[in-house]
Coordinates of C-alpha atoms in Angstrom, one line a residue:
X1 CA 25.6 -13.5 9.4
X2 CA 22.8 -11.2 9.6
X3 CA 25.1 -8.6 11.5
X4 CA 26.2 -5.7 8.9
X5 CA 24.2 -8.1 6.0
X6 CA 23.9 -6.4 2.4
X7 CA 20.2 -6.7 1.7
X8 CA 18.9 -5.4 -1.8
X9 CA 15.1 -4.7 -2.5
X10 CA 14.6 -4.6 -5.9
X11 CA 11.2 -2.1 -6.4
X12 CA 9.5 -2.4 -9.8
X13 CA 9.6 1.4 -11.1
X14 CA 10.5 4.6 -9.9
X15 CA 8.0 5.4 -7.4
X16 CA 6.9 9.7 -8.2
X17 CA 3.5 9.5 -7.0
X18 CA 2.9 8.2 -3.2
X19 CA 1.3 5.1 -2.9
X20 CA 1.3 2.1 -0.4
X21 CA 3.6 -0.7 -1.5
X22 CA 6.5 1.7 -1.9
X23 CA 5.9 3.0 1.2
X24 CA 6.3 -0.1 2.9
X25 CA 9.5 -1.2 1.4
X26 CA 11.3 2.3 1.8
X27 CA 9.7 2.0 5.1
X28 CA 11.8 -1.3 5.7
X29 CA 14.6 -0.2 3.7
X30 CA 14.6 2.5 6.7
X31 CA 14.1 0.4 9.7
X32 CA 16.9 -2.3 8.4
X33 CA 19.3 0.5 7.6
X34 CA 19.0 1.5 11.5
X35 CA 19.0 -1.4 12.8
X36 CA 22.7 -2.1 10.9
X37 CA 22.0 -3.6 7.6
X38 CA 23.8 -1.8 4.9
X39 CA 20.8 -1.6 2.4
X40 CA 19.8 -0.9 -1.5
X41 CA 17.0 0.0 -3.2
X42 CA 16.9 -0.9 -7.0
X43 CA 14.6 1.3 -8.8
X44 CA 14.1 0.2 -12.5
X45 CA 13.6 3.6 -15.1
X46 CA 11.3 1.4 -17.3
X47 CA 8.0 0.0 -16.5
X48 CA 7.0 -3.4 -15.6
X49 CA 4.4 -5.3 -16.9
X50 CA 1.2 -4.6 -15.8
X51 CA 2.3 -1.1 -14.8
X52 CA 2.4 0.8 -17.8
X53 CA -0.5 2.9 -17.5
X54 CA 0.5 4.1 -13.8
X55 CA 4.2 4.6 -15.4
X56 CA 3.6 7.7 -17.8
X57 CA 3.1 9.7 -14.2
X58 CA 5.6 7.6 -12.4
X59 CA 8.7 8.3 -15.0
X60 CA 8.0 11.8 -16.3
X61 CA 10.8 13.5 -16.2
X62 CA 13.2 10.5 -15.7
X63 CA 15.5 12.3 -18.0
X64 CA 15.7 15.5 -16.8
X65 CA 16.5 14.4 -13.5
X66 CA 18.9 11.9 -14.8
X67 CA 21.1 15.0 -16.6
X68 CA 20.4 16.6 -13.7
X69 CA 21.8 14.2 -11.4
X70 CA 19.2 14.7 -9.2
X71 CA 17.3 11.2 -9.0
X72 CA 17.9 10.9 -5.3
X73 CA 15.6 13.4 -4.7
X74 CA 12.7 12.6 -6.9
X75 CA 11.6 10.5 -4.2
X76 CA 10.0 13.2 -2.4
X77 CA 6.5 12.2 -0.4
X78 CA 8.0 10.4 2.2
X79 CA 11.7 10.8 4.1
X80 CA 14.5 8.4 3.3
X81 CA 17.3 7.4 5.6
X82 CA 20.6 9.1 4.1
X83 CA 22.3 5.7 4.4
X84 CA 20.2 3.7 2.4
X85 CA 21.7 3.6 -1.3
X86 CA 19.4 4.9 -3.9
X87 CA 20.2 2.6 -7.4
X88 CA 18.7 3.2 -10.6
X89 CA 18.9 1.1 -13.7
X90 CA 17.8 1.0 -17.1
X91 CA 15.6 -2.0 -17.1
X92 CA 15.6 -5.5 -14.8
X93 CA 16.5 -8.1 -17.5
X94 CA 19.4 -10.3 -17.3
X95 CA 21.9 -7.8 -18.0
X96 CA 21.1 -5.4 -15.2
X97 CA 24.1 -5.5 -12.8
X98 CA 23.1 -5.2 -9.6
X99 CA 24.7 -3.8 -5.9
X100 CA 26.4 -6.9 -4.2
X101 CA 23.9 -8.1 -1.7
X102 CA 23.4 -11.1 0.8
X103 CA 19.7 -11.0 0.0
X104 CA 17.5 -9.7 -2.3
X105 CA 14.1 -8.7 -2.4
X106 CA 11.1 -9.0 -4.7
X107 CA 8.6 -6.3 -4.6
X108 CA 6.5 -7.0 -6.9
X109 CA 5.1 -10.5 -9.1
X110 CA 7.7 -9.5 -12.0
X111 CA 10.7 -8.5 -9.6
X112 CA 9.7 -11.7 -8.1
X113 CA 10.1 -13.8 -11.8
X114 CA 13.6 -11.4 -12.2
X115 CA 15.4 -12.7 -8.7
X116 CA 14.3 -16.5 -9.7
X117 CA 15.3 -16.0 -13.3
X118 CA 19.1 -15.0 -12.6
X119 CA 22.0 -17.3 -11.5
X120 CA 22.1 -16.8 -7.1
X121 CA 25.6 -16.4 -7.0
X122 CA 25.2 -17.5 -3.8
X123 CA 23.1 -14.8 -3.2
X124 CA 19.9 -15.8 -0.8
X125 CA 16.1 -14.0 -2.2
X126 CA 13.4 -13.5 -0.8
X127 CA 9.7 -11.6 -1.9
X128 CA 7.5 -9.3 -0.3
X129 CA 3.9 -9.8 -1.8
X130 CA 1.7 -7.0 -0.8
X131 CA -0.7 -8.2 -3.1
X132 CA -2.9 -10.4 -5.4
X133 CA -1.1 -9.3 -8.0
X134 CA -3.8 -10.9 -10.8
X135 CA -4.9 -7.5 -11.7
X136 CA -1.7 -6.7 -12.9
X137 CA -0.4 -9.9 -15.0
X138 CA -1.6 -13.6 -16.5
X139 CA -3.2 -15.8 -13.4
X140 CA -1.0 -18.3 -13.5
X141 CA 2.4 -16.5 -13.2
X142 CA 1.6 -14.5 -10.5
X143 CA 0.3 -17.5 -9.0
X144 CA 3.5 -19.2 -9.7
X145 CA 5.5 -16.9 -8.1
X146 CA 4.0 -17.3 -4.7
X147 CA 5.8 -21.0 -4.6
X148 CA 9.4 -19.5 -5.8
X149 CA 11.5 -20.8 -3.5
X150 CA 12.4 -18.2 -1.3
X151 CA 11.0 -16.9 1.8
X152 CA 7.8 -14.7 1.0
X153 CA 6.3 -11.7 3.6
X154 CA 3.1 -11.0 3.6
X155 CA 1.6 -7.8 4.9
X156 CA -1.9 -9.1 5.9
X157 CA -3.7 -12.2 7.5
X158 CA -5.7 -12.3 4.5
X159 CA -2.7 -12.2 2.6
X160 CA -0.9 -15.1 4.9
X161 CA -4.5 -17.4 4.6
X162 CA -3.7 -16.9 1.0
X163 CA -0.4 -18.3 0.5
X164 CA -1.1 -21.1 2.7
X165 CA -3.9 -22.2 0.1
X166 CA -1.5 -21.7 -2.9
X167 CA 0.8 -24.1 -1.5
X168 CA 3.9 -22.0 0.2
X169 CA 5.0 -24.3 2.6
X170 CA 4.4 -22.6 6.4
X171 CA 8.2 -22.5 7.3
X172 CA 8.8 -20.0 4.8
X173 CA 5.6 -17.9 5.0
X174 CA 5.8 -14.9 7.2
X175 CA 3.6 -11.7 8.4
X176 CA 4.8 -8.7 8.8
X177 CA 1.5 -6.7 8.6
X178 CA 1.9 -3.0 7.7
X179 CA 1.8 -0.1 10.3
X180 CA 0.9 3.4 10.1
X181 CA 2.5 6.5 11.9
X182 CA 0.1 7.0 14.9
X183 CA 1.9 10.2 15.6
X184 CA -0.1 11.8 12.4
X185 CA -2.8 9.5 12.0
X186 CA -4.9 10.5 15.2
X187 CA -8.0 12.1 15.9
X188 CA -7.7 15.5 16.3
X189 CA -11.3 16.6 15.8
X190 CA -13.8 14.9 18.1
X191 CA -15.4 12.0 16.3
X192 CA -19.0 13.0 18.1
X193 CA -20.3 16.2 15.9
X194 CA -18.6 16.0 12.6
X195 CA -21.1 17.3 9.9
X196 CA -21.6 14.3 7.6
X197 CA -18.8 14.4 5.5
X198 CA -17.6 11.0 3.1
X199 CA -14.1 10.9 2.4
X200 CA -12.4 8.7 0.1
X201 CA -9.3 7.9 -2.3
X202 CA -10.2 8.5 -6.0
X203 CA -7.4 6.2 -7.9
X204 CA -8.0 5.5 -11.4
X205 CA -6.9 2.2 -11.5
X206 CA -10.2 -0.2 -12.1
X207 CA -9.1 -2.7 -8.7
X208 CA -9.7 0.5 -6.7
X209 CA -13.2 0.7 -7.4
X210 CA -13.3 4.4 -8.3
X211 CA -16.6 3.6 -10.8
X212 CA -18.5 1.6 -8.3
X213 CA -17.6 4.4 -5.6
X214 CA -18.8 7.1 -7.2
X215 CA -22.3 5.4 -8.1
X216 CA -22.7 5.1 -4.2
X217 CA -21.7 8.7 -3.8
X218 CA -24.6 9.6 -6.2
X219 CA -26.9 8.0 -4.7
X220 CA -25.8 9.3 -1.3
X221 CA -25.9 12.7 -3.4
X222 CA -29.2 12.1 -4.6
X223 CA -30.9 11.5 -0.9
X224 CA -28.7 13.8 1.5
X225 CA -27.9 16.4 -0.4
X226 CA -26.6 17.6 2.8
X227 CA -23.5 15.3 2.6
X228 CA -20.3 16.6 2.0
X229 CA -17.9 14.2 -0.5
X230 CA -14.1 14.8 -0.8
X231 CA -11.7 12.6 -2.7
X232 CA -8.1 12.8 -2.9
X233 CA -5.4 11.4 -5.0
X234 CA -2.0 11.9 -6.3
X235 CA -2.9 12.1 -9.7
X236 CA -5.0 15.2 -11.5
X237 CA -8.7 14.9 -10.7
X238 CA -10.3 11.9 -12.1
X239 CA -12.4 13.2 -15.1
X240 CA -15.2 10.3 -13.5
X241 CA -15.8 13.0 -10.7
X242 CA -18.7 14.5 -10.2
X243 CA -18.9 18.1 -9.7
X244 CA -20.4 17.3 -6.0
X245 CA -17.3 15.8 -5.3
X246 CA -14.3 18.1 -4.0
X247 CA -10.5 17.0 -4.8
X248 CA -7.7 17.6 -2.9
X249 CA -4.6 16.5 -5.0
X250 CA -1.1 15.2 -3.1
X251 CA -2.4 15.6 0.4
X252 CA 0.6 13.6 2.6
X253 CA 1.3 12.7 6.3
X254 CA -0.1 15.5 8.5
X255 CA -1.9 17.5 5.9
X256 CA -4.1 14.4 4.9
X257 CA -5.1 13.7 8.1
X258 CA -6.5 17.1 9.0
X259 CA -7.9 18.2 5.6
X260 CA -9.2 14.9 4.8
X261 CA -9.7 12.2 7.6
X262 CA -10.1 14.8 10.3
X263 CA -13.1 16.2 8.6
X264 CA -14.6 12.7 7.6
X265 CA -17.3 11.5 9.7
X266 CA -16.8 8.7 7.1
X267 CA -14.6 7.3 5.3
X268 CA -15.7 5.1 1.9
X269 CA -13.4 2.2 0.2
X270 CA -15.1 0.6 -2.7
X271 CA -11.9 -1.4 -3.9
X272 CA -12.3 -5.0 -5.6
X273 CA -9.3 -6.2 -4.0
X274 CA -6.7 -4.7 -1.3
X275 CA -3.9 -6.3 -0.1
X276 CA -3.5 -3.9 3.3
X277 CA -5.7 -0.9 2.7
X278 CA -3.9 2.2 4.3
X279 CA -6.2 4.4 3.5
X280 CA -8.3 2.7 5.5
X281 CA -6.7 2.4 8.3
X282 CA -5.3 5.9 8.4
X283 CA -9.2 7.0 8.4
X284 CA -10.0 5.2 10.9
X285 CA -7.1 5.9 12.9
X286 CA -8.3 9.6 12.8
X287 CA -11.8 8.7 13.7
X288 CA -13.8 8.2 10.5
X289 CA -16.4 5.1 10.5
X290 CA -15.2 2.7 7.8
X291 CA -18.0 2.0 4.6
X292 CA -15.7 -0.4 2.8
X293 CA -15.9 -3.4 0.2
X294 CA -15.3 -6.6 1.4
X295 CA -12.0 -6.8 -0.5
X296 CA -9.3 -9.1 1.6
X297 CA -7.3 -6.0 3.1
X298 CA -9.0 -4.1 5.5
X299 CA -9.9 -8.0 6.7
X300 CA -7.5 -7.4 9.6
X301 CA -9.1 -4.5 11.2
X302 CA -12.5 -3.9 9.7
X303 CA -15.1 -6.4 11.7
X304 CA -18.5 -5.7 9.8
X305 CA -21.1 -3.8 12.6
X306 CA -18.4 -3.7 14.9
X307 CA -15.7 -1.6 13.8
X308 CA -17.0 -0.6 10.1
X309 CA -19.6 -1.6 7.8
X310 CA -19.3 -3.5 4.8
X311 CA -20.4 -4.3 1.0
X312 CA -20.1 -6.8 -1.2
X313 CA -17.6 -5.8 -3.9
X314 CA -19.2 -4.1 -6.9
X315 CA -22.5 -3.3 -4.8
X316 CA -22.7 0.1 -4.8
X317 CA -26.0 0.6 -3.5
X318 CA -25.0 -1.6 -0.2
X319 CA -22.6 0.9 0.4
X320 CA -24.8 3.9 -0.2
X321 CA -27.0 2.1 1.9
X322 CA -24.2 1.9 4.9
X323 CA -23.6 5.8 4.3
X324 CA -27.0 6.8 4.9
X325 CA -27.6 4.5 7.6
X326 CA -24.7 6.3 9.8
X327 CA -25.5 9.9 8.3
X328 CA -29.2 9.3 10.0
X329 CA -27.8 7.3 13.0
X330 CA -25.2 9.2 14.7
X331 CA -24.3 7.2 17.7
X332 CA -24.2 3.7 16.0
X333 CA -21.6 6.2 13.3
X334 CA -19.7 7.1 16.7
X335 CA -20.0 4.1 18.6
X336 CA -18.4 2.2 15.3
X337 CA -15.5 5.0 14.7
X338 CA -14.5 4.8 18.2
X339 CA -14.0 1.1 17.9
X340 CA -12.5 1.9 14.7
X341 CA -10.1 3.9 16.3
X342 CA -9.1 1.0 18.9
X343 CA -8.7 -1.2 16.2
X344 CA -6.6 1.0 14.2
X345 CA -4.0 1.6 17.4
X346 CA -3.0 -2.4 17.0
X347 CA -1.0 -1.7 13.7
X348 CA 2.7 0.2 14.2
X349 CA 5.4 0.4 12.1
X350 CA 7.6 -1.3 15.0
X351 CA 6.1 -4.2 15.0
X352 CA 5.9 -4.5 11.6
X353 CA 9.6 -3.7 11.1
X354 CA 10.3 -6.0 14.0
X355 CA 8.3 -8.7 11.9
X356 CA 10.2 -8.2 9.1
X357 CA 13.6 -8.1 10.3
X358 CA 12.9 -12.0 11.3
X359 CA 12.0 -13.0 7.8
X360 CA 15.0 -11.2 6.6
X361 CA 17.1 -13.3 9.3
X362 CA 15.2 -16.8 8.1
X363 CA 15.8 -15.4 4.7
X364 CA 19.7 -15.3 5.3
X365 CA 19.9 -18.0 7.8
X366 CA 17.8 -21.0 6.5
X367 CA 18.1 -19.9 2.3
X368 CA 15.2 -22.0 0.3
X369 CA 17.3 -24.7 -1.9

């Protein structure tokens, strides 16, 4: 019956701002949509829990656009497929109505609690944890959640080893690790010769590690003055910034790889926990040796002295340390990009929508009782 299925993914707010996990389920929402699935996405107008201070940028100017009628558009920073239905609702509670679907899909620990919560109707679920959600709600329940029964996708190995030691049985555990467009993500600018530049995402949320990033960037500061630093973001610069530190706001797609990753010779993640880490991998992608955190994401593709260099989480001065060790040592900073770049090429949207697509068949096929 997976043929023409209705599958529903139910997303947590209204995404405004760019960020990773909506781009991974519009990204499926996409694939499935082409493949033949007739497909929904449930946007809620009202923050969840754990979300609220992301959700002042997120919703501004909900109503306008509502009297506007011009919702379908407010999703602007990446392209979706035409066919996919764009549904927007009040609040998920138990009076929501929902599309009529075969399956629906958790996005997020809370959408996860909302699909368990309400009568199936014979509908089958399933969740897409992109995530350890702890950061963003009590221990326990987002804990819980991982054993709902329903199929669950994960979008990393570190992610997979995870559920596995919180108890989801293996039958109903699947990966489906994230890709990245290798058509814009590329190197365009020889990796050998770039003026020591250190890129990275400045995100204001404390599990990125903005703090602890910019305390390695000073010290960096402090003993190459040389060094160029250039953050990025979606929202208005970061008020933590130093004046050292340039900041290009909304740079997407093509445009961030060439103003950003192109001109990186490296490229600095100082998160306390990542569930994928596309920025990342974009970097490296465009040749841009990897300083990162060892924070469970860029697990998959980051081997420490082989295709990056890692840090503890929260040791800034181990990263500043890696910085200045490639900023003095340019082939070891080369010789590590390179390999970055290989590693990097193993991750495609195709195989992750290929990936996918399976769990969404187990998910209709063999439904969790």
């Amino acid at each position: 019956m997976t043929a023409g299925a209705r599958v529903s993914i139910i997303a947590p707010v209204l995404a405004r701002l760019p960020g990773g996990g909506a781009r991974t389920y519009y990204q499926h929402a996409n694939a499935l949509v082409a493949r033949g699935y007739q497909v929904s996405v449930v946007h809620s107008l009202n923050a969840e829990p754990g979300l609220a201070g992301r959700a002042t940028n997120l919703l501004r100017g909900k109503v306008r656009d509502l009297r506007a009628g011009n919702l379908r558009r407010t999703v602007s920073w990446m392209p979706i497929d035409e066919r996919v239905e764009m549904v927007y609702v009040a609040r998920l509670d138990e009076r929501t109505a929902l599309p009529p679907a075969d399956l629906r899909i958790g996005t997020y620990w809370r959408t996860s609690e909302f699909l368990a919560e309400r009568p199936a109707d014979g509908v089958a679920s399933m969740q897409l944890i992109q995530a350890y959600e702890i950061w963003a709600g009590p221990s326990e329940r987002v804990q819980a959640t991982w054993r709902l029964p329903m199929h669950t996708v994960v979008v990393s190995e570190s992610l997979y080893r995870l559920g596995l030691e919180l108890g989801v049985p293996e039958q109903r555990l699947h990966l489906a690790a994230n890709g990245i467009d290798h058509e814009v993500f590329q190197v365009r600018t020889p990796v050998a010769g770039r003026a020591p530049c250190v890129s990275l995402l400045a995100h204001d949320a404390p599990v990125k590690g903005l703090a602890e990033a910019v305390a390695a960037c000073r010290i960096v500061h402090q003993a190459r003055p040389e060094v160029r630093f250039l953050a990025f973001g979606g929202a208005p610069r970061p008020a933590m910034l130093p004046d050292f530190i340039e900041y290009l706001r909304r740079p997407l797609g093509a445009d961030l790889a060439e103003r950003v990753y192109n001109r990186s010779s490296v490229f600095l993640c100082a998160s306390q926990s990542e569930g994928f880490g596309f920025p990342s991998l974009e970097a490296m992608a465009c040749g841009a040796a990897l300083v990162s955190t060892r924070n469970g994401g860029v697990d998959d593709f980051a081997v420490d002295g082989e295709s990056a260099l890692l840090a503890d989480v929260g040791d800034s001065a181990g990263l500043a340390e890696a910085i200045l060790s490639l900023v003095a040592d340019e082939p070891t900073r080369v010789r590590l990009a390179e390999r970055g770049v290989q590693a990097a090429g193993r991750f495609n949207w195709t195989d992750s929508s290929d990936a996918f697509e399976r769990a969404v068949q187990a998910a209709l096929t063999l439904p969790v009782r």
